[in-house]
mmCIF file of the C-alpha atoms, coordinates in Angstrom:
data_MODEL
# 
_entry.id   MODEL 
# 
loop_
_atom_site.group_PDB 
_atom_site.id 
_atom_site.type_symbol 
_atom_site.label_atom_id 
_atom_site.label_alt_id 
_atom_site.label_comp_id 
_atom_site.label_asym_id 
_atom_site.label_entity_id 
_atom_site.label_seq_id 
_atom_site.pdbx_PDB_ins_code 
_atom_site.Cartn_x 
_atom_site.Cartn_y 
_atom_site.Cartn_z 
_atom_site.occupancy 
_atom_site.B_iso_or_equiv 
_atom_site.pdbx_formal_charge 
_atom_site.auth_seq_id 
_atom_site.auth_comp_id 
_atom_site.auth_asym_id 
_atom_site.auth_atom_id 
_atom_site.pdbx_PDB_model_num 
ATOM 1   C CA . UNK A 1 1   ? 150.141 72.104  131.795 1.00 0.00 ? 1   UNK A CA 1 
ATOM 2   C CA . UNK A 1 2   ? 147.906 72.829  128.789 1.00 0.00 ? 2   UNK A CA 1 
ATOM 3   C CA . UNK A 1 3   ? 145.858 69.672  129.437 1.00 0.00 ? 3   UNK A CA 1 
ATOM 4   C CA . UNK A 1 4   ? 145.216 70.589  133.068 1.00 0.00 ? 4   UNK A CA 1 
ATOM 5   C CA . UNK A 1 5   ? 144.229 74.136  132.087 1.00 0.00 ? 5   UNK A CA 1 
ATOM 6   C CA . UNK A 1 6   ? 141.666 72.839  129.590 1.00 0.00 ? 6   UNK A CA 1 
ATOM 7   C CA . UNK A 1 7   ? 140.238 70.480  132.245 1.00 0.00 ? 7   UNK A CA 1 
ATOM 8   C CA . UNK A 1 8   ? 139.969 73.361  134.702 1.00 0.00 ? 8   UNK A CA 1 
ATOM 9   C CA . UNK A 1 9   ? 138.332 75.501  132.037 1.00 0.00 ? 9   UNK A CA 1 
ATOM 10  C CA . UNK A 1 10  ? 135.742 72.772  131.335 1.00 0.00 ? 10  UNK A CA 1 
ATOM 11  C CA . UNK A 1 11  ? 135.114 72.369  135.045 1.00 0.00 ? 11  UNK A CA 1 
ATOM 12  C CA . UNK A 1 12  ? 134.598 76.124  135.433 1.00 0.00 ? 12  UNK A CA 1 
ATOM 13  C CA . UNK A 1 13  ? 132.202 76.140  132.470 1.00 0.00 ? 13  UNK A CA 1 
ATOM 14  C CA . UNK A 1 14  ? 130.119 73.306  133.918 1.00 0.00 ? 14  UNK A CA 1 
ATOM 15  C CA . UNK A 1 15  ? 129.953 75.031  137.289 1.00 0.00 ? 15  UNK A CA 1 
ATOM 16  C CA . UNK A 1 16  ? 128.797 78.251  135.630 1.00 0.00 ? 16  UNK A CA 1 
ATOM 17  C CA . UNK A 1 17  ? 126.163 76.323  133.675 1.00 0.00 ? 17  UNK A CA 1 
ATOM 18  C CA . UNK A 1 18  ? 124.902 74.745  136.892 1.00 0.00 ? 18  UNK A CA 1 
ATOM 19  C CA . UNK A 1 19  ? 124.395 78.148  138.504 1.00 0.00 ? 19  UNK A CA 1 
ATOM 20  C CA . UNK A 1 20  ? 121.549 78.906  136.094 1.00 0.00 ? 20  UNK A CA 1 
ATOM 21  C CA . UNK A 1 21  ? 118.477 76.845  137.050 1.00 0.00 ? 21  UNK A CA 1 
ATOM 22  C CA . UNK A 1 22  ? 116.486 75.126  134.357 1.00 0.00 ? 22  UNK A CA 1 
ATOM 23  C CA . UNK A 1 23  ? 112.934 76.041  133.452 1.00 0.00 ? 23  UNK A CA 1 
ATOM 24  C CA . UNK A 1 24  ? 111.761 72.717  134.834 1.00 0.00 ? 24  UNK A CA 1 
ATOM 25  C CA . UNK A 1 25  ? 113.424 73.438  138.194 1.00 0.00 ? 25  UNK A CA 1 
ATOM 26  C CA . UNK A 1 26  ? 111.822 76.879  138.361 1.00 0.00 ? 26  UNK A CA 1 
ATOM 27  C CA . UNK A 1 27  ? 108.385 75.552  137.428 1.00 0.00 ? 27  UNK A CA 1 
ATOM 28  C CA . UNK A 1 28  ? 108.671 72.754  139.981 1.00 0.00 ? 28  UNK A CA 1 
ATOM 29  C CA . UNK A 1 29  ? 109.713 75.123  142.736 1.00 0.00 ? 29  UNK A CA 1 
ATOM 30  C CA . UNK A 1 30  ? 106.874 77.541  141.942 1.00 0.00 ? 30  UNK A CA 1 
ATOM 31  C CA . UNK A 1 31  ? 104.382 74.656  141.895 1.00 0.00 ? 31  UNK A CA 1 
ATOM 32  C CA . UNK A 1 32  ? 105.634 73.334  145.251 1.00 0.00 ? 32  UNK A CA 1 
ATOM 33  C CA . UNK A 1 33  ? 105.501 76.824  146.796 1.00 0.00 ? 33  UNK A CA 1 
ATOM 34  C CA . UNK A 1 34  ? 101.931 77.307  145.566 1.00 0.00 ? 34  UNK A CA 1 
ATOM 35  C CA . UNK A 1 35  ? 100.917 73.884  146.845 1.00 0.00 ? 35  UNK A CA 1 
ATOM 36  C CA . UNK A 1 36  ? 102.483 74.454  150.270 1.00 0.00 ? 36  UNK A CA 1 
ATOM 37  C CA . UNK A 1 37  ? 100.957 77.927  150.636 1.00 0.00 ? 37  UNK A CA 1 
ATOM 38  C CA . UNK A 1 38  ? 97.536  76.694  149.525 1.00 0.00 ? 38  UNK A CA 1 
ATOM 39  C CA . UNK A 1 39  ? 97.564  73.720  151.889 1.00 0.00 ? 39  UNK A CA 1 
ATOM 40  C CA . UNK A 1 40  ? 98.747  75.863  154.784 1.00 0.00 ? 40  UNK A CA 1 
ATOM 41  C CA . UNK A 1 41  ? 96.096  78.492  154.032 1.00 0.00 ? 41  UNK A CA 1 
ATOM 42  C CA . UNK A 1 42  ? 93.394  75.837  153.903 1.00 0.00 ? 42  UNK A CA 1 
ATOM 43  C CA . UNK A 1 43  ? 94.589  74.290  157.151 1.00 0.00 ? 43  UNK A CA 1 
ATOM 44  C CA . UNK A 1 44  ? 95.243  77.455  159.169 1.00 0.00 ? 44  UNK A CA 1 
ATOM 45  C CA . UNK A 1 45  ? 92.393  79.575  157.784 1.00 0.00 ? 45  UNK A CA 1 
ATOM 46  C CA . UNK A 1 46  ? 89.435  77.252  157.145 1.00 0.00 ? 46  UNK A CA 1 
ATOM 47  C CA . UNK A 1 47  ? 86.971  80.160  156.988 1.00 0.00 ? 47  UNK A CA 1 
ATOM 48  C CA . UNK A 1 48  ? 88.808  81.571  153.951 1.00 0.00 ? 48  UNK A CA 1 
ATOM 49  C CA . UNK A 1 49  ? 88.975  78.416  151.836 1.00 0.00 ? 49  UNK A CA 1 
ATOM 50  C CA . UNK A 1 50  ? 87.143  79.909  148.889 1.00 0.00 ? 50  UNK A CA 1 
ATOM 51  C CA . UNK A 1 51  ? 89.490  82.883  148.781 1.00 0.00 ? 51  UNK A CA 1 
ATOM 52  C CA . UNK A 1 52  ? 92.561  80.628  148.930 1.00 0.00 ? 52  UNK A CA 1 
ATOM 53  C CA . UNK A 1 53  ? 91.330  78.295  146.215 1.00 0.00 ? 53  UNK A CA 1 
ATOM 54  C CA . UNK A 1 54  ? 90.319  81.178  143.952 1.00 0.00 ? 54  UNK A CA 1 
ATOM 55  C CA . UNK A 1 55  ? 93.870  82.507  144.260 1.00 0.00 ? 55  UNK A CA 1 
ATOM 56  C CA . UNK A 1 56  ? 95.055  79.156  142.958 1.00 0.00 ? 56  UNK A CA 1 
ATOM 57  C CA . UNK A 1 57  ? 92.980  79.517  139.754 1.00 0.00 ? 57  UNK A CA 1 
ATOM 58  C CA . UNK A 1 58  ? 93.760  83.200  139.148 1.00 0.00 ? 58  UNK A CA 1 
ATOM 59  C CA . UNK A 1 59  ? 97.178  82.826  137.439 1.00 0.00 ? 59  UNK A CA 1 
ATOM 60  C CA . UNK A 1 60  ? 95.742  80.426  134.888 1.00 0.00 ? 60  UNK A CA 1 
ATOM 61  C CA . UNK A 1 61  ? 93.071  82.959  133.911 1.00 0.00 ? 61  UNK A CA 1 
ATOM 62  C CA . UNK A 1 62  ? 95.714  85.676  133.588 1.00 0.00 ? 62  UNK A CA 1 
ATOM 63  C CA . UNK A 1 63  ? 97.897  83.466  131.404 1.00 0.00 ? 63  UNK A CA 1 
ATOM 64  C CA . UNK A 1 64  ? 94.956  82.488  129.204 1.00 0.00 ? 64  UNK A CA 1 
ATOM 65  C CA . UNK A 1 65  ? 94.007  86.151  128.811 1.00 0.00 ? 65  UNK A CA 1 
ATOM 66  C CA . UNK A 1 66  ? 97.565  87.141  127.971 1.00 0.00 ? 66  UNK A CA 1 
ATOM 67  C CA . UNK A 1 67  ? 97.894  84.380  125.356 1.00 0.00 ? 67  UNK A CA 1 
ATOM 68  C CA . UNK A 1 68  ? 94.555  85.144  123.715 1.00 0.00 ? 68  UNK A CA 1 
ATOM 69  C CA . UNK A 1 69  ? 95.070  88.912  123.592 1.00 0.00 ? 69  UNK A CA 1 
ATOM 70  C CA . UNK A 1 70  ? 98.627  88.555  122.343 1.00 0.00 ? 70  UNK A CA 1 
ATOM 71  C CA . UNK A 1 71  ? 97.586  86.159  119.593 1.00 0.00 ? 71  UNK A CA 1 
ATOM 72  C CA . UNK A 1 72  ? 94.232  87.572  118.408 1.00 0.00 ? 72  UNK A CA 1 
ATOM 73  C CA . UNK A 1 73  ? 94.056  91.307  119.199 1.00 0.00 ? 73  UNK A CA 1 
ATOM 74  C CA . UNK A 1 74  ? 95.986  92.232  116.065 1.00 0.00 ? 74  UNK A CA 1 
ATOM 75  C CA . UNK A 1 75  ? 93.854  90.081  113.717 1.00 0.00 ? 75  UNK A CA 1 
ATOM 76  C CA . UNK A 1 76  ? 91.056  92.619  113.197 1.00 0.00 ? 76  UNK A CA 1 
ATOM 77  C CA . UNK A 1 77  ? 91.977  96.313  113.262 1.00 0.00 ? 77  UNK A CA 1 
ATOM 78  C CA . UNK A 1 78  ? 89.412  98.263  115.227 1.00 0.00 ? 78  UNK A CA 1 
ATOM 79  C CA . UNK A 1 79  ? 88.147  95.212  117.116 1.00 0.00 ? 79  UNK A CA 1 
ATOM 80  C CA . UNK A 1 80  ? 90.192  93.505  119.881 1.00 0.00 ? 80  UNK A CA 1 
ATOM 81  C CA . UNK A 1 81  ? 89.254  89.925  119.069 1.00 0.00 ? 81  UNK A CA 1 
ATOM 82  C CA . UNK A 1 82  ? 91.379  88.425  121.873 1.00 0.00 ? 82  UNK A CA 1 
ATOM 83  C CA . UNK A 1 83  ? 89.722  90.457  124.603 1.00 0.00 ? 83  UNK A CA 1 
ATOM 84  C CA . UNK A 1 84  ? 86.332  89.711  123.053 1.00 0.00 ? 84  UNK A CA 1 
ATOM 85  C CA . UNK A 1 85  ? 87.104  85.968  123.161 1.00 0.00 ? 85  UNK A CA 1 
ATOM 86  C CA . UNK A 1 86  ? 88.307  86.226  126.783 1.00 0.00 ? 86  UNK A CA 1 
ATOM 87  C CA . UNK A 1 87  ? 85.132  87.984  127.868 1.00 0.00 ? 87  UNK A CA 1 
ATOM 88  C CA . UNK A 1 88  ? 82.873  85.497  126.091 1.00 0.00 ? 88  UNK A CA 1 
ATOM 89  C CA . UNK A 1 89  ? 84.773  82.489  127.468 1.00 0.00 ? 89  UNK A CA 1 
ATOM 90  C CA . UNK A 1 90  ? 84.422  83.971  130.922 1.00 0.00 ? 90  UNK A CA 1 
ATOM 91  C CA . UNK A 1 91  ? 80.669  84.450  130.430 1.00 0.00 ? 91  UNK A CA 1 
ATOM 92  C CA . UNK A 1 92  ? 80.308  80.862  129.244 1.00 0.00 ? 92  UNK A CA 1 
ATOM 93  C CA . UNK A 1 93  ? 82.336  79.509  132.152 1.00 0.00 ? 93  UNK A CA 1 
ATOM 94  C CA . UNK A 1 94  ? 80.483  81.615  134.712 1.00 0.00 ? 94  UNK A CA 1 
ATOM 95  C CA . UNK A 1 95  ? 77.082  80.665  133.322 1.00 0.00 ? 95  UNK A CA 1 
ATOM 96  C CA . UNK A 1 96  ? 77.765  76.949  133.082 1.00 0.00 ? 96  UNK A CA 1 
ATOM 97  C CA . UNK A 1 97  ? 79.436  76.675  136.485 1.00 0.00 ? 97  UNK A CA 1 
ATOM 98  C CA . UNK A 1 98  ? 76.703  78.843  137.973 1.00 0.00 ? 98  UNK A CA 1 
ATOM 99  C CA . UNK A 1 99  ? 74.045  76.467  136.691 1.00 0.00 ? 99  UNK A CA 1 
ATOM 100 C CA . UNK A 1 100 ? 75.959  73.544  138.208 1.00 0.00 ? 100 UNK A CA 1 
ATOM 101 C CA . UNK A 1 101 ? 76.057  75.393  141.526 1.00 0.00 ? 101 UNK A CA 1 
ATOM 102 C CA . UNK A 1 102 ? 72.301  75.941  141.290 1.00 0.00 ? 102 UNK A CA 1 
ATOM 103 C CA . UNK A 1 103 ? 71.907  72.156  141.146 1.00 0.00 ? 103 UNK A CA 1 
ATOM 104 C CA . UNK A 1 104 ? 72.904  71.920  144.830 1.00 0.00 ? 104 UNK A CA 1 
ATOM 105 C CA . UNK A 1 105 ? 76.319  70.269  144.794 1.00 0.00 ? 105 UNK A CA 1 
ATOM 106 C CA . UNK A 1 106 ? 78.035  69.298  148.041 1.00 0.00 ? 106 UNK A CA 1 
ATOM 107 C CA . UNK A 1 107 ? 79.761  71.951  150.151 1.00 0.00 ? 107 UNK A CA 1 
ATOM 108 C CA . UNK A 1 108 ? 83.262  71.061  148.912 1.00 0.00 ? 108 UNK A CA 1 
ATOM 109 C CA . UNK A 1 109 ? 82.184  71.102  145.279 1.00 0.00 ? 109 UNK A CA 1 
ATOM 110 C CA . UNK A 1 110 ? 80.408  74.417  145.796 1.00 0.00 ? 110 UNK A CA 1 
ATOM 111 C CA . UNK A 1 111 ? 83.584  76.000  147.196 1.00 0.00 ? 111 UNK A CA 1 
ATOM 112 C CA . UNK A 1 112 ? 85.698  74.754  144.280 1.00 0.00 ? 112 UNK A CA 1 
ATOM 113 C CA . UNK A 1 113 ? 83.151  75.812  141.634 1.00 0.00 ? 113 UNK A CA 1 
ATOM 114 C CA . UNK A 1 114 ? 82.686  79.308  143.041 1.00 0.00 ? 114 UNK A CA 1 
ATOM 115 C CA . UNK A 1 115 ? 86.457  79.601  143.384 1.00 0.00 ? 115 UNK A CA 1 
ATOM 116 C CA . UNK A 1 116 ? 86.830  78.683  139.717 1.00 0.00 ? 116 UNK A CA 1 
ATOM 117 C CA . UNK A 1 117 ? 84.326  81.374  138.776 1.00 0.00 ? 117 UNK A CA 1 
ATOM 118 C CA . UNK A 1 118 ? 85.977  83.992  140.980 1.00 0.00 ? 118 UNK A CA 1 
ATOM 119 C CA . UNK A 1 119 ? 89.574  83.003  140.234 1.00 0.00 ? 119 UNK A CA 1 
ATOM 120 C CA . UNK A 1 120 ? 89.826  81.752  136.662 1.00 0.00 ? 120 UNK A CA 1 
ATOM 121 C CA . UNK A 1 121 ? 86.814  83.424  135.037 1.00 0.00 ? 121 UNK A CA 1 
ATOM 122 C CA . UNK A 1 122 ? 87.302  86.617  137.024 1.00 0.00 ? 122 UNK A CA 1 
ATOM 123 C CA . UNK A 1 123 ? 90.901  87.055  135.935 1.00 0.00 ? 123 UNK A CA 1 
ATOM 124 C CA . UNK A 1 124 ? 90.094  85.927  132.391 1.00 0.00 ? 124 UNK A CA 1 
ATOM 125 C CA . UNK A 1 125 ? 87.513  88.683  132.029 1.00 0.00 ? 125 UNK A CA 1 
ATOM 126 C CA . UNK A 1 126 ? 88.708  91.959  133.480 1.00 0.00 ? 126 UNK A CA 1 
ATOM 127 C CA . UNK A 1 127 ? 86.638  95.094  133.242 1.00 0.00 ? 127 UNK A CA 1 
ATOM 128 C CA . UNK A 1 128 ? 89.719  97.338  133.182 1.00 0.00 ? 128 UNK A CA 1 
ATOM 129 C CA . UNK A 1 129 ? 91.074  95.863  129.944 1.00 0.00 ? 129 UNK A CA 1 
ATOM 130 C CA . UNK A 1 130 ? 87.625  96.135  128.367 1.00 0.00 ? 130 UNK A CA 1 
ATOM 131 C CA . UNK A 1 131 ? 87.373  99.843  129.257 1.00 0.00 ? 131 UNK A CA 1 
ATOM 132 C CA . UNK A 1 132 ? 90.931  100.641 128.129 1.00 0.00 ? 132 UNK A CA 1 
ATOM 133 C CA . UNK A 1 133 ? 90.389  98.988  124.758 1.00 0.00 ? 133 UNK A CA 1 
ATOM 134 C CA . UNK A 1 134 ? 86.955  100.561 124.442 1.00 0.00 ? 134 UNK A CA 1 
ATOM 135 C CA . UNK A 1 135 ? 88.365  104.038 125.019 1.00 0.00 ? 135 UNK A CA 1 
ATOM 136 C CA . UNK A 1 136 ? 91.249  103.421 122.642 1.00 0.00 ? 136 UNK A CA 1 
ATOM 137 C CA . UNK A 1 137 ? 88.723  102.705 119.875 1.00 0.00 ? 137 UNK A CA 1 
ATOM 138 C CA . UNK A 1 138 ? 86.839  105.992 120.348 1.00 0.00 ? 138 UNK A CA 1 
ATOM 139 C CA . UNK A 1 139 ? 88.111  109.304 118.999 1.00 0.00 ? 139 UNK A CA 1 
ATOM 140 C CA . UNK A 1 140 ? 85.423  111.975 118.650 1.00 0.00 ? 140 UNK A CA 1 
ATOM 141 C CA . UNK A 1 141 ? 87.741  114.396 116.842 1.00 0.00 ? 141 UNK A CA 1 
ATOM 142 C CA . UNK A 1 142 ? 88.071  112.184 113.768 1.00 0.00 ? 142 UNK A CA 1 
ATOM 143 C CA . UNK A 1 143 ? 84.622  110.609 114.245 1.00 0.00 ? 143 UNK A CA 1 
ATOM 144 C CA . UNK A 1 144 ? 86.005  107.174 115.071 1.00 0.00 ? 144 UNK A CA 1 
ATOM 145 C CA . UNK A 1 145 ? 83.380  105.329 117.083 1.00 0.00 ? 145 UNK A CA 1 
ATOM 146 C CA . UNK A 1 146 ? 84.512  101.694 116.741 1.00 0.00 ? 146 UNK A CA 1 
ATOM 147 C CA . UNK A 1 147 ? 84.440  101.424 120.527 1.00 0.00 ? 147 UNK A CA 1 
ATOM 148 C CA . UNK A 1 148 ? 80.671  101.739 120.663 1.00 0.00 ? 148 UNK A CA 1 
ATOM 149 C CA . UNK A 1 149 ? 80.210  98.887  118.203 1.00 0.00 ? 149 UNK A CA 1 
ATOM 150 C CA . UNK A 1 150 ? 82.736  96.816  120.176 1.00 0.00 ? 150 UNK A CA 1 
ATOM 151 C CA . UNK A 1 151 ? 80.889  97.518  123.447 1.00 0.00 ? 151 UNK A CA 1 
ATOM 152 C CA . UNK A 1 152 ? 77.459  96.682  122.032 1.00 0.00 ? 152 UNK A CA 1 
ATOM 153 C CA . UNK A 1 153 ? 78.669  93.463  120.372 1.00 0.00 ? 153 UNK A CA 1 
ATOM 154 C CA . UNK A 1 154 ? 80.547  92.349  123.503 1.00 0.00 ? 154 UNK A CA 1 
ATOM 155 C CA . UNK A 1 155 ? 77.646  93.025  125.866 1.00 0.00 ? 155 UNK A CA 1 
ATOM 156 C CA . UNK A 1 156 ? 75.064  91.451  123.553 1.00 0.00 ? 156 UNK A CA 1 
ATOM 157 C CA . UNK A 1 157 ? 77.089  88.292  122.953 1.00 0.00 ? 157 UNK A CA 1 
ATOM 158 C CA . UNK A 1 158 ? 77.995  88.108  126.642 1.00 0.00 ? 158 UNK A CA 1 
ATOM 159 C CA . UNK A 1 159 ? 74.322  88.124  127.601 1.00 0.00 ? 159 UNK A CA 1 
ATOM 160 C CA . UNK A 1 160 ? 73.442  85.556  124.925 1.00 0.00 ? 160 UNK A CA 1 
ATOM 161 C CA . UNK A 1 161 ? 76.266  83.197  125.861 1.00 0.00 ? 161 UNK A CA 1 
ATOM 162 C CA . UNK A 1 162 ? 75.620  83.683  129.585 1.00 0.00 ? 162 UNK A CA 1 
ATOM 163 C CA . UNK A 1 163 ? 71.960  82.767  129.203 1.00 0.00 ? 163 UNK A CA 1 
ATOM 164 C CA . UNK A 1 164 ? 72.679  79.810  126.916 1.00 0.00 ? 164 UNK A CA 1 
ATOM 165 C CA . UNK A 1 165 ? 75.413  78.390  129.131 1.00 0.00 ? 165 UNK A CA 1 
ATOM 166 C CA . UNK A 1 166 ? 73.380  78.858  132.290 1.00 0.00 ? 166 UNK A CA 1 
ATOM 167 C CA . UNK A 1 167 ? 70.519  76.879  130.750 1.00 0.00 ? 167 UNK A CA 1 
ATOM 168 C CA . UNK A 1 168 ? 72.775  74.097  129.449 1.00 0.00 ? 168 UNK A CA 1 
ATOM 169 C CA . UNK A 1 169 ? 72.194  72.004  132.572 1.00 0.00 ? 169 UNK A CA 1 
ATOM 170 C CA . UNK A 1 170 ? 68.431  72.198  132.105 1.00 0.00 ? 170 UNK A CA 1 
ATOM 171 C CA . UNK A 1 171 ? 68.721  71.259  128.452 1.00 0.00 ? 171 UNK A CA 1 
ATOM 172 C CA . UNK A 1 172 ? 71.022  68.337  129.284 1.00 0.00 ? 172 UNK A CA 1 
ATOM 173 C CA . UNK A 1 173 ? 68.512  67.063  131.883 1.00 0.00 ? 173 UNK A CA 1 
ATOM 174 C CA . UNK A 1 174 ? 65.769  66.981  129.250 1.00 0.00 ? 174 UNK A CA 1 
ATOM 175 C CA . UNK A 1 175 ? 67.784  64.817  126.878 1.00 0.00 ? 175 UNK A CA 1 
# 
C-alpha cells in the first residue's frame, strides 16, 4: 500500500508540474499569436500595413527602453543616463533610416523602414518619460536645476546625432 501511495504522489506531482507552462511555451504562443494577427491584419487591411508593421516593432522598443533605463538610470545621480541613451539611439535610428528612405527604396522597403521608425524608435524614445524625468530633476525651492542641464544636453546631442546619422548615407556614397 505504501508503494502505491508513493507512485500516486509522484503522478500527482508530475501532473501539477505540467499545469504550469514553461517560458518557452509562453514565448512561442505569444510569437505565434503576433504572427497570426500581423498576417491577418496585412491581408484583411492592406491600407493599414504600415500601422500593423509598426505595432510589430513597438514591443521591442519598449523592452529596450526598459532594460536601458533599469540598468543605467542609477549610474549618475542627477542625470538619467538610460533615458538619455534611449533618446540618442532613437535619434540615430530615425536619422539613418530616414536617410535610407530619402534614397528612394521600393514601396515594400519604404513601409518597413517607416514602420521601424514609428514602432521601434518611437517607443524607444518617449516624450513622456523625458518630461517626467526632467521635472523630477528640477526643484526651485532648493535651487536644484539639474533638469535644465539634462534637457539642454539631450536636445543638443539629439540634434547632433540626428544630423550626423542622416548624412551617413551621403558620406558612405562618397567613399
